[in-house]
Amino acid sequence: MRPPILRRLLRRVAPVAVCGLLAVLGARPAPAVGAPAAPAATGLQQVTGFGSNPGGLQMFAYTPDGVPAGAPLVVALHGCTQSASAYFTGSGWSKYADLWGFDVVFPQTTPANNALSCFGWFDPAESTRGRGEAASVVQMVEYAKQTYGSDGRRVYVTGLSAGGGMTADLLAAYPDVFAGGSVASGLPAQCATSQAAASGCQTGPQKLSPAQWGDKVRGSYPGWTGPWPRVAIWQGTSDRTVSPANATALRDQWTDVWGIGQTPSGTGSLPGGTTRSVYEDASGRSAVETFSVSGMGHGLPVNPGSGADQCGATGAYFLNTVCSAYHTGVFWGLDRDAPGGGSGLPAPTGLKVTGVTDSGASLAWDAVTGAASYTVYRDGAEVATTPSASFTDTGLTAGTSYRYSVAAADSSGAAGAGSSAVTATTTGGTAPARCFTATNYAHVTAGRAHTSGGHAYANGSGQDMGLYNVFVTHTLRESPAGHFVIADSGCQAGSS
């Protein structure tokens, strides 16, 4: 009979496949079991006594000087073999905490939780409401609200790989705590509820319908009817550790929860070969967004540099493609979400798209008393100042989605709080879809599909194409660039 402590340790040591980072550990040695956590990065402080801590996690926090009470809070969960310090340094969240004014909590696992410091996304004793590590994370949020004055209406959670799987579980179990989330190279909520099932989720989740995936969220907090968190999903098309099919399952899961379809309202291109797809709710507000990074493997997208949309540091599982922290923060509204803004003027209300062409978008909003002008932001960057409560943006790309927000400015030009964002999609101009008929082997070789577990999966859609060999043939339709769907029944395009 094993001693109880040993039994608990063995139960929580996942097989190599449990965490997305584990399959590539041959590239660098795993940390020694029982080794102390890495020293905290400058500015990152450990917090003790934040609660009963049923999951045995450690809490680290980054609280920039000058952040007022009532600011948002971001919770950032590292991947396996990583630490809070590594995630603080590599992810880029500290840059935007300084720039936009919010606090960040970095929960940390230890070898006492899991031999490779993975969050227990696959274990109901750790990932469900009121239990284990999930409950410890929520206690950290409560501590931040009470100690830093964080706004409980604007709490967000993000994570990589096993941290991404736990992020999805937290969003499902605590929709009353988190206003939004971002899952990077992660898993759908409650994809696995046992250690044995975890590796199957990674290599390709169950083939469930959107409603079945959505039921896993609804069942995590029975009786909750909304509002639901707004969810960003980041995935590399060449991830061989966590199958891109998980991004499709995540999209299906959260669009179903929101009661919207799985066809995007619009798509657009971002740096690093990234395709952003927007799924809007009934009011036209973006509820779910997917970010597919062409050719990227397993890790968190970062893009070191001094530009407004650049962040992070490259390293193991921090991949130089695009700054996911920036685009996630813009999606959540953190870029213009500071209470009162620089001028103290309130956020404009009633922002709406009044018209679009193939090269422009027209906006209008309710006037703000005391405003001398209005600052208009496109995808988080300032594009214009206008004296009136309307604006037409020009020089845009046809068939592309753009996200807009506005802020009222005083006579000195200082902008106040930003409005809620709206998405405008320009008309026309989309390149015709292309069709490719070939064997699964040829599709993978040409970069239109990838392999996992002996099957081929279409890049972008993640659809299962069957066995990876030269005996199975499919037609794939590409639209937009880099996004392929099976079109065996017919493909209307200029064929290749």
Coordinates of C-alpha atoms in Angstrom, one line a residue:
M1 CA 0.0 0.0 0.0
R2 CA 1.5 3.3 -1.0
P3 CA 1.6 6.1 1.6
P4 CA -1.2 8.7 0.9
I5 CA 1.3 11.5 0.0
L6 CA 3.0 9.2 -2.6
R7 CA -0.4 8.2 -4.0
R8 CA -1.3 11.9 -4.4
L9 CA 2.0 12.7 -6.1
L10 CA 1.7 9.8 -8.6
R11 CA -1.9 10.7 -9.4
R12 CA -0.8 14.2 -10.3
V13 CA 2.2 13.3 -12.4
A14 CA 0.8 13.3 -15.9
P15 CA 2.2 11.2 -18.7
V16 CA 4.4 12.9 -21.2
A17 CA 1.5 13.7 -23.4
V18 CA -0.6 15.4 -20.8
C19 CA 0.9 18.9 -21.2
G20 CA 1.4 20.4 -24.6
L21 CA 5.0 21.2 -23.7
L22 CA 6.1 17.8 -22.7
A23 CA 6.4 16.2 -26.1
V24 CA 9.3 18.3 -27.0
L25 CA 11.2 18.1 -23.7
G26 CA 14.1 16.3 -25.5
A27 CA 15.1 19.8 -26.7
R28 CA 16.0 20.8 -23.1
P29 CA 16.1 19.0 -19.8
A30 CA 13.1 19.0 -17.5
P31 CA 13.5 20.8 -14.2
A32 CA 14.5 18.6 -11.3
V33 CA 11.7 17.4 -9.2
G34 CA 11.8 19.3 -6.0
A35 CA 13.9 22.1 -7.4
P36 CA 13.1 25.6 -6.0
A37 CA 11.2 28.0 -8.3
A38 CA 13.2 30.3 -10.4
P39 CA 13.8 33.8 -8.8
A40 CA 11.1 36.3 -9.6
A41 CA 11.8 38.8 -12.3
T42 CA 12.4 42.4 -11.4
G43 CA 9.0 43.9 -10.5
L44 CA 7.3 40.6 -9.9
Q45 CA 6.5 40.0 -6.3
Q46 CA 5.4 36.9 -4.5
V47 CA 2.2 37.2 -2.5
T48 CA 1.4 34.9 0.5
G49 CA -1.7 34.5 2.6
F50 CA -4.1 35.1 -0.3
G51 CA -6.5 32.4 0.9
S52 CA -6.9 28.8 2.0
N53 CA -5.2 27.8 -1.4
P54 CA -6.8 24.4 -1.8
G55 CA -4.7 23.8 -5.0
G56 CA -1.4 24.6 -3.4
L57 CA -0.4 27.2 -6.0
Q58 CA 2.0 30.1 -5.5
M59 CA 0.8 33.7 -6.3
F60 CA 3.0 36.3 -8.0
A61 CA 1.8 39.8 -8.9
Y62 CA 3.0 42.7 -11.1
T63 CA 1.5 46.0 -9.9
P64 CA 2.8 49.0 -11.9
D65 CA 3.2 52.3 -10.1
G66 CA 0.3 54.6 -10.6
V67 CA -2.4 52.1 -11.4
P68 CA -5.6 53.4 -9.8
A69 CA -8.2 51.4 -7.9
G70 CA -10.9 50.3 -10.3
A71 CA -8.4 49.1 -13.0
P72 CA -8.7 45.8 -14.8
L73 CA -6.9 42.7 -13.7
V74 CA -5.3 40.0 -15.9
V75 CA -4.5 36.5 -14.7
A76 CA -1.7 34.8 -16.8
L77 CA -1.1 31.1 -16.5
H78 CA 2.3 29.6 -17.6
G79 CA 2.8 26.4 -19.5
C80 CA 4.5 23.2 -18.3
T81 CA 8.1 23.4 -17.2
Q82 CA 7.7 27.2 -17.0
S83 CA 7.4 29.5 -14.0
A84 CA 5.6 32.8 -13.2
S85 CA 9.0 34.6 -13.7
A86 CA 9.4 33.1 -17.2
Y87 CA 5.9 34.1 -18.2
F88 CA 6.4 37.6 -16.8
T89 CA 9.5 38.0 -18.9
G90 CA 8.4 36.3 -22.1
S91 CA 4.7 36.9 -22.6
G92 CA 4.6 40.7 -23.0
W93 CA 1.8 41.3 -20.5
S94 CA 4.0 43.6 -18.3
K95 CA 4.5 46.0 -21.2
Y96 CA 0.8 46.6 -21.5
A97 CA 0.2 46.7 -17.8
D98 CA 2.5 49.6 -17.7
L99 CA 1.1 51.2 -20.9
W100 CA -2.6 50.7 -20.3
G101 CA -2.7 50.7 -16.5
F102 CA -3.8 47.3 -15.0
D103 CA -2.4 44.7 -12.6
V104 CA -1.3 41.2 -13.5
V105 CA -1.4 38.0 -11.4
F106 CA 0.8 35.1 -12.3
P107 CA -0.2 31.9 -10.6
Q108 CA 2.6 29.3 -10.4
T109 CA 2.6 25.6 -10.0
T110 CA 5.5 23.6 -8.5
P111 CA 6.7 20.0 -8.7
A112 CA 4.5 19.4 -5.7
N113 CA 1.5 20.0 -7.9
N114 CA 2.9 18.2 -10.9
A115 CA 6.4 16.8 -11.6
L116 CA 6.6 19.1 -14.7
S117 CA 4.8 22.0 -13.1
C118 CA 1.7 21.7 -15.3
F119 CA -1.7 23.1 -14.3
G120 CA -4.2 20.2 -13.8
W121 CA -6.6 21.0 -16.7
F122 CA -7.4 17.3 -17.1
D123 CA -8.2 16.6 -13.4
P124 CA -11.7 17.5 -12.1
A125 CA -10.3 17.7 -8.6
E126 CA -8.2 20.7 -9.8
S127 CA -10.2 22.3 -12.7
T128 CA -13.8 22.5 -11.6
R129 CA -15.7 25.1 -9.6
G130 CA -14.8 25.4 -6.0
R131 CA -12.0 22.8 -6.2
G132 CA -8.2 22.6 -6.2
E133 CA -6.1 24.9 -8.4
A134 CA -9.2 26.6 -10.0
A135 CA -10.4 27.7 -6.6
S136 CA -6.9 28.9 -5.7
V137 CA -6.8 31.1 -8.8
V138 CA -10.2 32.6 -7.9
Q139 CA -8.9 33.3 -4.4
M140 CA -6.0 35.2 -6.0
V141 CA -8.6 37.3 -7.9
E142 CA -10.4 38.0 -4.7
Y143 CA -7.2 39.1 -3.0
A144 CA -6.4 41.5 -5.9
K145 CA -9.9 43.0 -5.8
Q146 CA -9.6 43.6 -2.0
T147 CA -5.9 44.7 -2.0
Y148 CA -5.3 46.4 -5.3
G149 CA -8.9 47.6 -5.8
S150 CA -9.2 45.7 -9.1
D151 CA -12.5 46.0 -10.9
G152 CA -14.4 42.8 -10.5
R153 CA -16.3 43.4 -13.8
R154 CA -13.0 43.5 -15.8
V155 CA -11.1 40.4 -14.8
Y156 CA -9.5 38.4 -17.6
V157 CA -7.5 35.2 -17.7
T158 CA -5.0 33.9 -20.3
G159 CA -2.7 30.9 -20.5
L160 CA -0.4 28.8 -22.7
S161 CA -0.7 25.1 -23.3
A162 CA -1.6 23.4 -20.0
G163 CA -2.2 27.0 -18.8
G164 CA -4.5 27.5 -21.8
G165 CA -6.4 24.3 -20.9
M166 CA -6.9 25.6 -17.3
T167 CA -7.9 29.0 -18.8
A168 CA -10.8 27.4 -20.7
D169 CA -11.8 25.4 -17.6
L170 CA -11.8 28.6 -15.5
L171 CA -13.9 30.5 -18.0
A172 CA -16.4 27.6 -18.0
A173 CA -16.5 27.1 -14.2
Y174 CA -16.4 30.9 -13.3
P175 CA -18.2 32.9 -15.9
D176 CA -19.3 35.1 -13.0
V177 CA -15.6 36.0 -12.3
F178 CA -14.0 36.3 -15.7
A179 CA -15.2 38.8 -18.3
G180 CA -12.9 37.3 -21.0
G181 CA -10.2 34.8 -21.7
S182 CA -7.4 33.9 -24.2
V183 CA -6.4 30.3 -24.8
A184 CA -3.0 29.9 -26.6
S185 CA -2.1 26.4 -27.9
G186 CA -4.6 25.0 -25.4
L187 CA -7.6 22.7 -25.0
P188 CA -11.4 23.1 -24.9
A189 CA -13.0 23.4 -21.5
Q190 CA -13.4 19.9 -19.9
C191 CA -11.9 18.2 -23.0
A192 CA -10.4 15.6 -20.6
T193 CA -11.7 14.7 -17.2
S194 CA -9.0 12.0 -16.5
Q195 CA -5.3 11.7 -16.8
A196 CA -5.8 8.8 -19.3
A197 CA -7.9 10.9 -21.6
A198 CA -5.6 13.9 -21.7
S199 CA -3.2 12.8 -24.5
G200 CA -6.2 12.1 -26.7
C201 CA -7.3 15.7 -26.4
Q202 CA -3.9 16.9 -27.4
T203 CA -3.5 14.8 -30.5
G204 CA -7.1 15.5 -31.6
P205 CA -10.1 16.2 -29.4
Q206 CA -13.3 14.2 -29.6
K207 CA -15.4 14.8 -32.7
L208 CA -18.2 16.6 -30.9
S209 CA -20.8 18.9 -32.3
P210 CA -20.7 22.6 -31.3
A211 CA -23.7 22.0 -29.0
Q212 CA -21.9 19.1 -27.3
W213 CA -18.9 21.2 -26.7
G214 CA -21.1 24.0 -25.5
D215 CA -22.8 21.6 -23.0
K216 CA -19.4 21.1 -21.3
V217 CA -19.3 24.8 -20.5
R218 CA -22.9 25.0 -19.5
G219 CA -22.5 22.0 -17.3
S220 CA -19.5 23.5 -15.5
Y221 CA -21.7 26.0 -13.7
P222 CA -25.3 24.8 -14.0
G223 CA -28.0 27.5 -14.0
W224 CA -25.7 30.3 -15.3
T225 CA -27.3 31.9 -18.3
G226 CA -24.8 34.7 -19.0
P227 CA -23.2 37.0 -19.6
W228 CA -20.5 34.7 -21.0
P229 CA -16.8 35.6 -21.3
R230 CA -15.4 36.9 -24.5
V231 CA -12.8 34.4 -25.8
A232 CA -9.7 34.7 -28.0
I233 CA -8.1 31.5 -29.4
W234 CA -4.5 31.4 -30.5
Q235 CA -3.1 28.5 -32.4
G236 CA -0.1 27.7 -34.7
T237 CA -1.0 25.7 -37.9
S238 CA 2.2 23.6 -37.4
D239 CA 1.7 22.8 -33.8
R240 CA 2.7 19.1 -33.5
T241 CA 2.1 19.0 -29.7
V242 CA -1.4 20.3 -29.3
S243 CA -3.3 19.6 -32.5
P244 CA -4.8 22.7 -34.3
A245 CA -8.1 20.8 -34.2
N246 CA -8.3 22.0 -30.6
A247 CA -8.6 25.6 -31.8
T248 CA -11.6 24.5 -34.0
A249 CA -13.2 22.7 -31.0
L250 CA -12.6 25.8 -28.8
R251 CA -14.3 28.0 -31.5
D252 CA -17.2 25.6 -31.7
Q253 CA -17.5 25.5 -28.0
W254 CA -17.6 29.2 -27.3
T255 CA -19.6 30.3 -30.3
D256 CA -22.2 27.8 -29.3
V257 CA -22.3 29.1 -25.8
W258 CA -22.8 32.6 -27.2
G259 CA -25.6 31.3 -29.5
I260 CA -23.8 32.4 -32.7
G261 CA -22.8 30.4 -35.7
Q262 CA -19.4 29.0 -36.7
T263 CA -19.0 31.1 -39.8
P264 CA -16.9 34.2 -39.1
S265 CA -18.5 37.7 -39.4
G266 CA -15.2 38.8 -41.0
T267 CA -11.5 38.0 -41.3
G268 CA -8.4 40.0 -41.5
S269 CA -4.6 39.6 -41.6
L270 CA -2.2 40.5 -38.8
P271 CA 1.6 40.3 -38.7
G272 CA 3.4 37.0 -38.6
G273 CA 1.2 35.3 -41.1
T274 CA -1.7 35.5 -38.7
T275 CA -5.4 35.3 -39.8
R276 CA -7.9 36.8 -37.4
S277 CA -11.5 35.6 -37.7
V278 CA -14.2 37.5 -35.8
Y279 CA -17.5 36.0 -34.6
E280 CA -20.0 38.7 -33.5
D281 CA -22.9 38.5 -31.2
A282 CA -26.4 39.7 -32.0
S283 CA -25.5 43.3 -31.2
G284 CA -22.5 43.3 -33.6
R285 CA -19.9 43.1 -30.9
S286 CA -17.1 40.6 -31.2
A287 CA -17.6 37.7 -28.8
V288 CA -15.1 35.1 -30.1
E289 CA -12.0 35.7 -32.1
T290 CA -9.6 33.1 -33.5
F291 CA -6.0 33.8 -34.4
S292 CA -4.4 31.2 -36.7
V293 CA -0.6 31.7 -37.1
S294 CA 0.6 30.1 -40.3
G295 CA 3.6 27.8 -39.8
M296 CA 3.9 28.4 -36.1
G297 CA 4.7 25.5 -33.8
H298 CA 3.8 25.0 -30.1
G299 CA 4.1 28.1 -28.0
L300 CA 2.9 31.6 -27.3
P301 CA 3.1 34.2 -30.1
V302 CA 5.3 37.1 -29.2
N303 CA 7.1 39.8 -31.3
P304 CA 9.9 41.6 -29.5
G305 CA 10.4 45.2 -30.3
S306 CA 9.6 48.7 -29.3
G307 CA 6.5 49.2 -31.6
A308 CA 3.1 49.7 -30.0
D309 CA 2.1 46.2 -31.2
Q310 CA 5.3 44.5 -30.4
C311 CA 6.0 42.7 -27.1
G312 CA 7.7 39.8 -25.2
A313 CA 11.0 38.0 -25.4
T314 CA 11.7 34.9 -27.5
G315 CA 12.7 31.7 -25.8
A316 CA 11.5 28.2 -25.2
Y317 CA 7.8 28.2 -26.2
F318 CA 7.8 32.0 -26.8
L319 CA 7.8 32.2 -30.6
N320 CA 8.6 35.3 -32.7
T321 CA 5.5 35.8 -34.9
V322 CA 3.0 38.3 -33.6
C323 CA 2.4 40.0 -30.2
S324 CA -0.6 38.0 -28.9
A325 CA -0.7 40.1 -25.7
Y326 CA -1.3 43.3 -27.7
H327 CA -4.1 41.9 -29.9
T328 CA -5.7 40.1 -27.0
G329 CA -5.7 43.2 -24.9
V330 CA -7.3 45.2 -27.8
F331 CA -9.9 42.5 -28.1
W332 CA -10.7 42.8 -24.4
G333 CA -10.7 46.6 -24.6
L334 CA -7.8 47.1 -22.2
D335 CA -6.1 49.6 -24.5
R336 CA -8.9 52.2 -23.8
D337 CA -10.3 50.8 -20.7
A338 CA -8.6 52.8 -18.0
P339 CA -11.3 54.5 -15.7
G340 CA -11.7 58.1 -16.6
G341 CA -8.8 58.1 -19.1
G342 CA -6.4 61.1 -19.3
S343 CA -9.1 63.8 -19.4
G344 CA -11.7 62.4 -17.0
L345 CA -14.4 62.5 -19.7
P346 CA -16.7 59.5 -19.9
A347 CA -16.6 56.9 -22.7
P348 CA -18.8 57.7 -25.7
T349 CA -21.8 55.5 -26.0
G350 CA -23.8 54.4 -29.0
L351 CA -20.8 53.7 -31.3
K352 CA -22.1 52.0 -34.5
V353 CA -21.1 51.4 -38.1
T354 CA -23.2 53.5 -40.4
G355 CA -21.9 52.3 -43.7
V356 CA -19.0 50.5 -45.5
T357 CA -17.5 50.4 -48.9
D358 CA -14.7 48.4 -50.4
S359 CA -12.2 51.0 -49.1
G360 CA -13.9 52.8 -46.2
A361 CA -16.0 52.6 -43.1
S362 CA -18.3 55.2 -41.6
L363 CA -18.9 55.5 -37.8
A364 CA -21.2 57.5 -35.6
W365 CA -21.7 57.8 -31.8
D366 CA -23.4 59.8 -29.1
A367 CA -21.9 63.2 -28.3
V368 CA -20.2 63.7 -24.9
T369 CA -20.8 66.8 -22.9
G370 CA -17.6 68.8 -22.6
A371 CA -15.7 67.1 -25.4
A372 CA -13.7 69.3 -27.7
S373 CA -12.9 66.5 -30.1
Y374 CA -12.9 62.7 -30.4
T375 CA -10.0 60.3 -30.9
V376 CA -10.7 57.4 -33.2
Y377 CA -8.8 54.1 -32.8
R378 CA -8.6 51.3 -35.4
D379 CA -7.3 48.0 -34.1
G380 CA -6.0 49.7 -31.0
A381 CA -4.0 52.4 -32.9
E382 CA -5.0 56.0 -33.1
V383 CA -6.0 56.9 -36.7
A384 CA -7.7 60.3 -36.5
T385 CA -9.1 63.2 -34.4
T386 CA -12.4 64.7 -35.4
P387 CA -14.5 67.5 -33.9
S388 CA -17.8 65.8 -34.6
A389 CA -19.5 62.6 -33.4
S390 CA -18.9 60.8 -36.7
F391 CA -16.0 59.8 -38.8
T392 CA -15.3 58.0 -42.1
D393 CA -12.1 56.0 -42.4
T394 CA -10.7 55.6 -45.9
G395 CA -7.9 53.8 -47.6
L396 CA -8.9 50.4 -46.2
T397 CA -8.5 47.0 -47.8
A398 CA -11.5 45.4 -49.4
G399 CA -13.1 42.4 -47.7
T400 CA -11.3 43.0 -44.4
S401 CA -12.5 43.4 -40.8
Y402 CA -11.4 46.4 -38.6
R403 CA -12.1 47.0 -35.0
Y404 CA -12.9 50.6 -33.9
S405 CA -13.3 52.5 -30.7
V406 CA -13.5 56.2 -29.8
A407 CA -12.7 58.4 -26.9
A408 CA -13.7 62.0 -26.0
A409 CA -10.9 64.5 -25.7
D410 CA -10.8 67.8 -23.8
S411 CA -9.4 71.1 -25.1
S412 CA -5.9 70.1 -24.3
G413 CA -6.2 67.0 -26.4
A414 CA -6.2 64.5 -23.5
A415 CA -8.4 61.6 -24.3
G416 CA -10.8 60.1 -21.8
A417 CA -12.1 56.5 -21.4
G418 CA -12.6 54.5 -24.6
S419 CA -15.9 53.3 -25.9
S420 CA -16.9 49.7 -26.5
A421 CA -15.5 48.5 -29.8
V422 CA -17.4 47.7 -33.0
T423 CA -16.2 45.8 -36.0
A424 CA -16.6 47.1 -39.6
T425 CA -16.0 44.7 -42.5
T426 CA -15.3 46.4 -45.9
T427 CA -17.2 45.1 -48.9
G428 CA -15.9 43.3 -52.0
G429 CA -12.4 42.7 -53.1
T430 CA -11.9 39.3 -51.6
A431 CA -9.7 37.1 -53.8
P432 CA -11.6 34.1 -55.2
A433 CA -11.2 30.9 -53.3
R434 CA -8.7 28.4 -54.7
C435 CA -9.3 24.6 -54.8
F436 CA -6.8 21.9 -54.6
T437 CA -7.4 18.2 -55.3
A438 CA -4.7 15.9 -54.1
T439 CA -3.8 13.0 -51.8
N440 CA -3.5 13.7 -48.1
Y441 CA 0.2 13.1 -48.4
A442 CA 0.5 15.8 -51.1
H443 CA -1.7 18.3 -49.1
V444 CA 0.6 18.0 -46.1
T445 CA 3.7 18.3 -48.2
A446 CA 2.3 21.4 -49.9
G447 CA 1.5 23.0 -46.5
R448 CA -2.3 22.8 -46.9
A449 CA -2.7 20.3 -44.1
H450 CA -0.8 18.9 -41.1
T451 CA -0.5 15.5 -39.5
S452 CA -1.3 14.3 -36.0
G453 CA -1.8 10.8 -34.7
G454 CA -1.5 9.3 -38.1
H455 CA -4.3 11.5 -39.6
A456 CA -4.2 14.6 -41.8
Y457 CA -6.0 17.8 -40.7
A458 CA -6.8 20.8 -42.9
N459 CA -4.9 23.9 -41.9
G460 CA -7.2 26.6 -40.6
S461 CA -10.4 24.6 -40.2
G462 CA -8.7 21.6 -38.5
Q463 CA -11.1 19.2 -40.3
D464 CA -10.1 15.6 -40.1
M465 CA -9.2 14.4 -43.6
G466 CA -8.5 10.7 -42.6
L467 CA -5.3 8.7 -42.8
Y468 CA -2.1 10.5 -43.8
N469 CA -1.1 8.6 -46.9
V470 CA -1.2 8.6 -50.7
F471 CA -4.4 6.5 -50.9
V472 CA -6.9 9.1 -49.5
T473 CA -7.7 12.0 -51.8
H474 CA -9.6 15.2 -50.9
T475 CA -10.5 18.5 -52.4
L476 CA -9.6 21.5 -50.2
R477 CA -11.0 25.0 -50.7
E478 CA -8.8 27.9 -49.5
S479 CA -10.6 31.1 -48.3
P480 CA -9.2 33.2 -46.8
A481 CA -5.5 32.6 -47.4
G482 CA -4.2 29.8 -45.2
H483 CA -7.7 28.6 -44.2
F484 CA -8.7 25.3 -45.8
V485 CA -11.9 23.4 -45.7
I486 CA -12.9 20.0 -47.2
A487 CA -14.9 20.6 -50.4
D488 CA -15.2 17.1 -51.9
S489 CA -18.8 17.7 -52.9
G490 CA -17.9 20.7 -55.1
C491 CA -15.7 23.7 -55.1
Q492 CA -16.6 26.9 -56.9
A493 CA -13.3 28.7 -57.5
G494 CA -10.4 29.0 -59.9
S495 CA -9.1 25.5 -59.5
S496 CA -5.4 24.6 -59.2

